[in-house]
């Protein structure tokens, strides 16, 4: 039996700044769902997510093996405890362990490639693409880069 929208649990995972803003702009989609966030413990993230359930991940994440390991351990713990139905991200690197481990836990994954990528993939996009159930791009040109992508246009 399919869960109702309000019984669906969603994990929104992303770096602070623009990635988090992308996810927050989807509020009409996630606002009725049970949810939790995974992001950096930074002033902008804490401000926008005040009152939300948040797990703070380790940063910097880009090409940082130590924090990749730490965030993988965090993902294992959080996913086991929370058991989300859906994991959604627009990047960056913190999404990688959550997507790969999330698939092992049976979660559906949705990735939104960032707006400023018109014809070249991000490293995170390339790393999560194999385990992403719905890969969304914001430019038609990106469908040449990611063959199974869907162009939803700009979310701005």
Coordinates of N, CA, C and O in Angstrom, one line a residue:
X1 N 0.8 -1.2 0.0 CA 0.0 0.0 0.0 C 0.9 1.2 0.0 O 1.9 1.3 0.7
X2 N 0.5 2.2 -0.8 CA 1.3 3.4 -1.0 C 1.0 4.4 0.2 O -0.1 4.5 0.7
X3 N 2.1 5.0 0.8 CA 2.0 5.9 1.9 C 1.4 7.2 1.4 O 1.6 7.7 0.3
X4 N 0.6 7.8 2.4 CA 0.1 9.1 2.1 C 1.2 10.1 2.2 O 2.3 9.9 2.7
X5 N 1.0 11.3 1.6 CA 2.0 12.3 1.6 C 2.5 12.7 3.0 O 3.7 12.8 3.3
X6 N 1.6 12.8 3.9 CA 2.0 13.2 5.3 C 2.6 12.0 6.1 O 3.2 12.2 7.1
X7 N 2.5 10.8 5.5 CA 3.2 9.7 6.2 C 4.5 9.3 5.5 O 5.2 8.5 6.0
X8 N 4.9 10.1 4.5 CA 6.1 9.9 3.8 C 7.2 10.7 4.5 O 7.0 11.8 4.8
X9 N 8.3 10.0 4.8 CA 9.5 10.7 5.4 C 10.5 11.0 4.4 O 11.0 10.1 3.7
X10 N 11.0 12.2 4.4 CA 12.0 12.7 3.4 C 13.2 13.2 4.1 O 13.1 13.9 5.2
X11 N 14.3 12.9 3.6 CA 15.6 13.4 4.0 C 16.1 14.4 3.0 O 16.3 14.0 1.8
X12 N 16.3 15.6 3.4 CA 16.8 16.7 2.5 C 18.3 16.9 2.9 O 18.5 17.3 4.0
X13 N 19.2 16.6 2.0 CA 20.6 16.6 2.3 C 21.3 17.5 1.3 O 21.1 17.4 0.1
X14 N 22.1 18.5 1.9 CA 22.9 19.4 1.0 C 23.7 20.3 1.8 O 23.5 20.6 3.0
X15 N 24.7 20.8 1.1 CA 25.6 21.8 1.7 C 24.8 23.1 2.0 O 23.7 23.3 1.4
X16 N 25.3 23.9 2.8 CA 24.7 25.2 3.1 C 24.9 26.1 1.9 O 25.5 25.7 0.9
X17 N 24.2 27.2 1.9 CA 24.4 28.2 0.7 C 23.4 27.8 -0.3 O 22.2 27.5 -0.1
X18 N 23.9 27.9 -1.6 CA 23.0 27.7 -2.8 C 22.3 26.3 -2.8 O 21.2 26.2 -3.2
X19 N 23.0 25.3 -2.4 CA 22.5 23.9 -2.5 C 21.3 23.8 -1.5 O 20.2 23.3 -1.9
X20 N 21.4 24.4 -0.3 CA 20.4 24.4 0.7 C 19.2 25.3 0.2 O 18.0 24.9 0.3
X21 N 19.5 26.4 -0.4 CA 18.5 27.3 -1.0 C 17.6 26.5 -2.0 O 16.4 26.7 -2.0
X22 N 18.3 25.8 -2.9 CA 17.6 25.0 -3.9 C 16.5 24.1 -3.2 O 15.4 24.0 -3.6
X23 N 17.0 23.4 -2.2 CA 16.1 22.4 -1.5 C 15.0 23.2 -0.8 O 13.8 22.7 -0.7
X24 N 15.3 24.3 -0.2 CA 14.3 25.0 0.6 C 13.2 25.6 -0.3 O 12.0 25.7 0.0
X25 N 13.6 25.9 -1.6 CA 12.6 26.5 -2.5 C 11.6 25.4 -2.9 O 10.6 25.8 -3.5
X26 N 11.8 24.2 -2.6 CA 10.9 23.1 -2.9 C 9.9 22.9 -1.8 O 9.2 21.9 -1.7
X27 N 9.8 23.9 -0.9 CA 8.9 23.8 0.3 C 7.5 23.4 0.0 O 6.9 22.6 0.7
X28 N 6.9 23.8 -1.1 CA 5.5 23.4 -1.4 C 5.5 21.8 -1.5 O 4.4 21.2 -1.3
X29 N 6.6 21.2 -1.9 CA 6.6 19.8 -2.1 C 6.8 19.0 -0.8 O 6.1 18.0 -0.6
X30 N 7.7 19.5 0.0 CA 8.1 18.8 1.2 C 7.4 19.2 2.5 O 7.4 18.6 3.5
X31 N 6.7 20.3 2.4 CA 6.1 20.9 3.7 C 5.1 20.0 4.4 O 4.9 20.1 5.6
X32 N 4.4 19.1 3.7 CA 3.4 18.3 4.3 C 4.0 16.9 4.7 O 3.3 16.1 5.2
X33 N 5.3 16.7 4.4 CA 5.9 15.4 4.7 C 6.6 15.5 6.1 O 7.1 16.5 6.5
X34 N 6.8 14.3 6.7 CA 7.7 14.2 7.8 C 9.1 14.4 7.2 O 9.4 13.9 6.1
X35 N 9.9 15.1 7.8 CA 11.2 15.4 7.2 C 12.3 15.7 8.2 O 12.1 16.0 9.4
X36 N 13.5 15.6 7.7 CA 14.7 16.0 8.4 C 15.7 16.4 7.4 O 15.7 16.1 6.3
X37 N 16.7 17.2 7.9 CA 17.7 17.8 7.1 C 19.1 17.4 7.5 O 19.3 17.1 8.7
X38 N 20.0 17.3 6.5 CA 21.4 17.1 6.8 C 22.2 18.2 6.1 O 22.1 18.3 4.8
X39 N 22.8 19.0 6.8 CA 23.6 20.1 6.3 C 24.7 20.6 7.2 O 24.9 20.0 8.3
X40 N 25.4 21.6 6.8 CA 26.5 22.1 7.6 C 26.0 22.9 8.8 O 24.9 23.6 8.7
X41 N 26.7 23.0 9.9 CA 26.4 23.8 11.1 C 27.0 25.2 10.8 O 28.0 25.6 11.3
X42 N 26.3 25.9 10.0 CA 26.7 27.3 9.6 C 25.5 28.2 9.8 O 24.3 27.8 9.8
X43 N 25.8 29.5 10.0 CA 24.8 30.5 10.3 C 23.6 30.5 9.3 O 22.5 30.6 9.7
X44 N 23.9 30.5 8.0 CA 22.9 30.6 7.0 C 21.9 29.4 7.1 O 20.7 29.5 7.0
X45 N 22.5 28.2 7.3 CA 21.7 26.9 7.4 C 20.9 26.9 8.6 O 19.7 26.6 8.6
X46 N 21.5 27.3 9.7 CA 20.7 27.3 11.0 C 19.6 28.3 11.0 O 18.5 28.1 11.6
X47 N 19.8 29.4 10.3 CA 18.8 30.5 10.2 C 17.6 30.0 9.4 O 16.4 30.1 9.8
X48 N 17.9 29.5 8.2 CA 16.8 29.1 7.3 C 16.0 27.8 7.8 O 14.8 27.7 7.6
X49 N 16.7 27.0 8.6 CA 16.1 25.8 9.1 C 15.7 25.8 10.5 O 15.5 24.8 11.2
X50 N 15.6 27.0 11.1 CA 15.2 27.1 12.5 C 13.8 26.5 12.7 O 12.9 26.6 11.9
X51 N 13.7 25.6 13.7 CA 12.5 24.9 14.0 C 12.4 23.5 13.2 O 11.5 22.8 13.5
X52 N 13.3 23.2 12.3 CA 13.3 22.0 11.6 C 14.3 21.0 12.3 O 15.2 21.4 13.0
X53 N 14.1 19.7 12.1 CA 15.0 18.7 12.6 C 16.2 18.6 11.7 O 16.0 18.4 10.5
X54 N 17.4 18.9 12.3 CA 18.6 19.0 11.4 C 19.7 18.1 12.1 O 19.9 18.1 13.3
X55 N 20.4 17.4 11.2 CA 21.6 16.7 11.6 C 22.7 17.5 10.9 O 22.7 17.7 9.7
X56 N 23.7 17.8 11.7 CA 24.9 18.6 11.1 C 25.9 17.6 10.6 O 26.3 16.7 11.4
X57 N 26.4 17.8 9.4 CA 27.4 17.0 8.8 C 28.7 17.7 8.9 O 28.8 18.9 9.3
X58 N 29.8 17.0 8.5 CA 31.1 17.5 8.6 C 31.5 18.2 7.3 O 31.2 17.8 6.2
X59 N 32.2 19.3 7.4 CA 32.7 20.1 6.3 C 34.1 20.6 6.6 O 34.5 20.7 7.8
X60 N 34.9 20.9 5.6 CA 34.6 20.9 4.2 C 34.4 19.5 3.6 O 35.0 18.6 4.2
X61 N 33.7 19.4 2.5 CA 33.4 18.1 2.0 C 34.1 17.9 0.6 O 34.4 16.7 0.3
X62 N 34.3 18.9 -0.1 CA 34.9 18.7 -1.5 C 36.3 18.1 -1.4 O 37.2 18.8 -0.9
X63 N 36.4 16.9 -1.9 CA 37.7 16.2 -2.1 C 38.4 16.1 -0.7 O 39.6 16.2 -0.6
X64 N 37.6 15.9 0.3 CA 38.2 15.8 1.7 C 37.8 14.3 2.2 O 36.7 14.1 2.6
X65 N 38.8 13.5 2.1 CA 38.6 12.0 2.4 C 38.2 11.9 3.9 O 37.3 11.1 4.2
X66 N 38.8 12.6 4.8 CA 38.5 12.5 6.2 C 37.0 12.8 6.5 O 36.4 12.0 7.2
X67 N 36.5 13.8 5.9 CA 35.1 14.2 6.2 C 34.2 13.3 5.4 O 33.0 13.1 5.8
X68 N 34.6 12.7 4.3 CA 33.8 11.7 3.6 C 33.6 10.5 4.4 O 32.5 10.0 4.6
X69 N 34.6 10.1 5.1 CA 34.5 8.9 6.0 C 33.6 9.3 7.2 O 32.7 8.5 7.6
X70 N 33.8 10.5 7.8 CA 33.0 10.9 8.9 C 31.5 11.0 8.5 O 30.6 10.6 9.2
X71 N 31.2 11.6 7.3 CA 29.9 11.7 6.8 C 29.2 10.4 6.4 O 28.0 10.2 6.5
X72 N 30.1 9.4 6.0 CA 29.6 8.1 5.7 C 29.1 7.4 7.0 O 28.0 6.8 7.1
X73 N 29.9 7.6 8.1 CA 29.5 7.1 9.4 C 28.2 7.8 9.9 O 27.3 7.1 10.4
X74 N 28.1 9.1 9.7 CA 26.9 9.8 10.0 C 25.7 9.3 9.2 O 24.6 9.1 9.8
X75 N 25.9 9.1 7.9 CA 24.8 8.7 7.1 C 24.3 7.3 7.6 O 23.1 7.1 7.6
X76 N 25.2 6.4 7.9 CA 24.8 5.1 8.4 C 23.9 5.2 9.6 O 22.9 4.6 9.7
X77 N 24.4 6.0 10.6 CA 23.7 6.2 11.8 C 22.3 6.9 11.6 O 21.3 6.4 12.1
X78 N 22.3 8.0 10.8 CA 21.0 8.7 10.6 C 20.0 7.9 9.8 O 18.8 7.9 10.2
X79 N 20.5 7.2 8.8 CA 19.5 6.5 7.9 C 19.0 5.3 8.7 O 17.8 4.9 8.5
X80 N 19.8 4.7 9.5 CA 19.3 3.5 10.3 C 18.2 4.0 11.3 O 17.2 3.4 11.6
X81 N 18.5 5.2 11.9 CA 17.6 5.7 12.9 C 16.3 6.3 12.3 O 15.2 6.1 12.8
X82 N 16.4 7.1 11.2 CA 15.3 7.8 10.6 C 14.5 7.0 9.6 O 13.3 7.3 9.4
X83 N 15.1 6.1 8.9 CA 14.5 5.3 7.9 C 13.6 6.1 6.9 O 12.4 5.9 6.8
X84 N 14.3 7.1 6.1 CA 13.5 7.9 5.2 C 13.0 7.1 4.0 O 13.6 6.1 3.6
X85 N 11.9 7.5 3.5 CA 11.3 6.9 2.3 C 12.0 7.5 1.0 O 12.2 6.8 0.0
X86 N 12.4 8.8 1.1 CA 12.9 9.5 0.0 C 14.1 10.3 0.5 O 14.1 10.9 1.6
X87 N 15.2 10.3 -0.3 CA 16.3 11.2 0.0 C 16.4 12.1 -1.2 O 16.5 11.7 -2.4
X88 N 16.5 13.4 -1.0 CA 16.6 14.4 -2.1 C 17.7 15.3 -1.8 O 18.0 15.7 -0.7
X89 N 18.5 15.7 -2.9 CA 19.6 16.6 -2.7 C 19.8 17.3 -4.0 O 19.4 16.9 -5.1
X90 N 20.5 18.5 -3.8 CA 21.0 19.2 -5.0 C 22.5 19.4 -4.8 O 23.1 20.3 -5.5
X91 N 23.1 18.6 -4.0 CA 24.5 18.6 -3.8 C 24.9 19.3 -2.5 O 24.1 19.8 -1.7
X92 N 26.1 19.4 -2.1 CA 27.2 18.9 -2.9 C 27.6 17.5 -2.3 O 26.8 16.7 -2.0
X93 N 28.9 17.4 -2.0 CA 29.5 16.1 -1.7 C 28.9 15.3 -0.5 O 28.9 14.1 -0.5
X94 N 28.3 16.0 0.4 CA 27.7 15.3 1.5 C 26.5 14.4 1.0 O 26.2 13.4 1.7
X95 N 26.0 14.6 -0.1 CA 24.9 13.8 -0.7 C 25.4 12.4 -1.0 O 24.6 11.4 -0.9
X96 N 26.7 12.2 -1.4 CA 27.2 11.0 -1.9 C 27.0 9.8 -0.9 O 26.4 8.8 -1.3
X97 N 27.4 9.9 0.4 CA 27.2 8.7 1.2 C 25.7 8.5 1.6 O 25.3 7.4 1.7
X98 N 24.9 9.6 1.6 CA 23.5 9.4 1.9 C 22.8 8.7 0.8 O 21.9 7.9 1.0
X99 N 23.2 9.0 -0.5 CA 22.5 8.4 -1.6 C 22.9 6.9 -1.7 O 22.0 6.0 -1.9
X100 N 24.2 6.6 -1.6 CA 24.6 5.2 -1.7 C 24.1 4.3 -0.6 O 23.6 3.2 -0.8
X101 N 24.2 4.8 0.6 CA 23.7 4.0 1.8 C 22.2 4.0 1.8 O 21.6 3.0 2.2
X102 N 21.6 5.1 1.4 CA 20.2 5.2 1.3 C 19.5 4.2 0.4 O 18.5 3.6 0.7
X103 N 20.2 3.9 -0.7 CA 19.7 2.9 -1.6 C 19.8 1.5 -1.0 O 18.9 0.7 -1.1
X104 N 20.8 1.2 -0.2 CA 20.9 0.0 0.6 C 19.8 -0.2 1.6 O 19.4 -1.3 1.9
X105 N 19.3 1.0 2.1 CA 18.2 1.0 3.1 C 16.9 1.0 2.4 O 15.8 1.1 3.1
X106 N 16.8 1.0 1.1 CA 15.5 1.0 0.4 C 14.9 2.3 0.1 O 13.7 2.4 -0.3
X107 N 15.6 3.4 0.3 CA 15.1 4.7 0.0 C 15.1 5.0 -1.4 O 16.0 4.6 -2.2
X108 N 14.1 5.8 -1.9 CA 14.1 6.3 -3.3 C 15.0 7.6 -3.2 O 15.0 8.3 -2.2
X109 N 15.7 7.9 -4.3 CA 16.6 9.0 -4.3 C 16.3 9.9 -5.5 O 15.9 9.5 -6.6
X110 N 16.3 11.2 -5.2 CA 16.1 12.3 -6.2 C 17.2 13.3 -6.1 O 17.5 13.8 -5.0
X111 N 17.8 13.5 -7.2 CA 19.0 14.4 -7.3 C 18.6 15.5 -8.3 O 18.1 15.3 -9.4
X112 N 18.9 16.8 -7.9 CA 18.6 17.9 -8.7 C 20.0 18.6 -9.0 O 20.7 19.1 -8.1
X113 N 20.4 18.5 -10.3 CA 21.7 19.1 -10.7 C 21.5 20.6 -10.6 O 20.5 21.1 -11.0
X114 N 22.6 21.2 -10.1 CA 22.5 22.7 -9.8 C 22.2 23.5 -11.1 O 22.6 23.1 -12.2
X115 N 21.6 24.6 -10.9 CA 21.2 25.5 -12.0 C 22.4 26.0 -12.8 O 22.3 26.2 -14.1
X116 N 23.5 26.3 -12.2 CA 24.6 26.9 -13.0 C 25.4 25.9 -13.8 O 26.3 26.3 -14.5
X117 N 25.0 24.6 -13.8 CA 25.6 23.7 -14.7 C 24.7 23.5 -16.0 O 23.6 23.0 -15.9
X118 N 25.2 24.0 -17.1 CA 24.4 24.0 -18.3 C 24.8 22.8 -19.2 O 23.9 22.3 -19.9
X119 N 26.0 22.5 -19.3 CA 26.4 21.4 -20.2 C 27.6 20.5 -19.7 O 28.0 19.7 -20.4
X120 N 27.9 20.7 -18.4 CA 29.0 19.8 -17.8 C 28.5 19.3 -16.5 O 27.9 20.1 -15.7
X121 N 28.8 18.1 -16.1 CA 28.3 17.6 -14.8 C 29.1 18.0 -13.6 O 30.3 18.4 -13.8
X122 N 28.5 18.0 -12.5 CA 29.2 18.3 -11.2 C 29.8 16.9 -10.8 O 29.3 15.9 -11.2
X123 N 30.8 17.0 -10.0 CA 31.4 15.7 -9.5 C 30.4 15.0 -8.6 O 30.2 13.7 -8.8
X124 N 29.6 15.6 -7.8 CA 28.6 15.0 -7.0 C 27.5 14.3 -7.9 O 27.1 13.2 -7.7
X125 N 27.1 15.1 -8.9 CA 26.1 14.5 -9.9 C 26.6 13.2 -10.5 O 25.9 12.2 -10.6
X126 N 27.9 13.2 -10.9 CA 28.4 12.0 -11.5 C 28.5 10.8 -10.5 O 28.3 9.7 -10.8
X127 N 28.8 11.1 -9.2 CA 28.9 10.1 -8.2 C 27.6 9.5 -7.7 O 27.6 8.3 -7.4
X128 N 26.6 10.3 -7.8 CA 25.3 9.8 -7.3 C 24.4 9.3 -8.4 O 23.4 8.6 -8.2
X129 N 24.7 9.6 -9.7 CA 23.9 9.2 -10.8 C 23.6 7.7 -10.9 O 22.4 7.4 -11.1
X130 N 24.5 6.8 -10.6 CA 24.2 5.4 -10.7 C 23.1 4.9 -9.7 O 22.5 3.9 -9.9
X131 N 22.9 5.7 -8.6 CA 22.0 5.2 -7.6 C 20.8 6.2 -7.4 O 20.1 6.2 -6.4
X132 N 20.6 7.0 -8.4 CA 19.5 8.0 -8.4 C 18.3 7.5 -9.1 O 18.4 7.1 -10.3
X133 N 17.2 7.5 -8.5 CA 15.9 7.0 -9.1 C 15.3 8.1 -10.0 O 14.8 7.8 -11.1
X134 N 15.4 9.4 -9.6 CA 15.0 10.5 -10.5 C 16.1 11.5 -10.5 O 16.4 12.1 -9.5
X135 N 16.7 11.7 -11.7 CA 17.7 12.7 -11.8 C 17.2 13.9 -12.6 O 16.7 13.7 -13.7
X136 N 17.2 15.0 -11.9 CA 16.5 16.2 -12.5 C 17.6 17.2 -12.9 O 18.5 17.5 -12.1
X137 N 17.4 17.8 -14.1 CA 18.3 18.8 -14.6 C 17.5 20.0 -14.9 O 16.2 20.0 -15.0
X138 N 18.1 21.2 -15.0 CA 17.4 22.5 -15.2 C 17.7 23.1 -16.5 O 17.2 24.2 -16.8
X139 N 18.4 22.4 -17.4 CA 18.7 22.8 -18.7 C 18.6 21.6 -19.7 O 19.1 20.5 -19.4
X140 N 18.0 21.8 -20.8 CA 17.8 20.7 -21.8 C 19.2 20.2 -22.2 O 19.3 19.0 -22.4
X141 N 20.2 21.0 -22.3 CA 21.6 20.5 -22.7 C 22.1 19.4 -21.8 O 22.9 18.6 -22.2
X142 N 21.7 19.5 -20.5 CA 22.2 18.5 -19.5 C 21.7 17.1 -19.8 O 22.2 16.1 -19.3
X143 N 20.6 16.9 -20.6 CA 20.1 15.6 -20.9 C 21.1 14.8 -21.8 O 21.0 13.6 -21.9
X144 N 22.0 15.6 -22.4 CA 23.1 14.9 -23.2 C 24.1 14.4 -22.3 O 24.8 13.4 -22.6
X145 N 24.3 15.0 -21.1 CA 25.3 14.6 -20.1 C 24.7 13.4 -19.3 O 25.4 12.4 -19.1
X146 N 23.5 13.5 -18.9 CA 22.9 12.5 -18.0 C 21.7 11.9 -18.8 O 20.6 12.5 -18.9
X147 N 21.9 10.8 -19.4 CA 20.9 10.2 -20.3 C 19.5 9.9 -19.7 O 18.5 10.0 -20.4
X148 N 19.5 9.6 -18.4 CA 18.2 9.2 -17.8 C 17.6 10.5 -17.1 O 16.5 10.3 -16.4
X149 N 18.1 11.6 -17.3 CA 17.7 12.8 -16.6 C 16.4 13.3 -17.2 O 16.0 13.1 -18.3
X150 N 15.7 14.1 -16.3 CA 14.4 14.8 -16.8 C 14.7 16.2 -16.6 O 15.2 16.7 -15.5
X151 N 14.3 17.0 -17.5 CA 14.5 18.5 -17.5 C 13.2 19.1 -16.9 O 12.1 19.1 -17.5
X152 N 13.3 19.6 -15.7 CA 12.1 20.3 -15.0 C 12.2 21.8 -15.2 O 11.3 22.5 -14.7
X153 N 13.3 22.3 -15.9 CA 13.4 23.7 -16.0 C 13.9 24.3 -14.7 O 14.2 23.6 -13.7
X154 N 14.0 25.6 -14.6 CA 14.5 26.3 -13.4 C 13.6 26.2 -12.2 O 12.4 26.3 -12.4
X155 N 14.2 25.9 -11.1 CA 13.3 25.9 -9.9 C 13.4 27.3 -9.2 O 12.8 27.5 -8.1
X156 N 14.1 28.3 -9.8 CA 14.2 29.6 -9.2 C 12.9 30.4 -9.5 O 12.3 30.3 -10.4

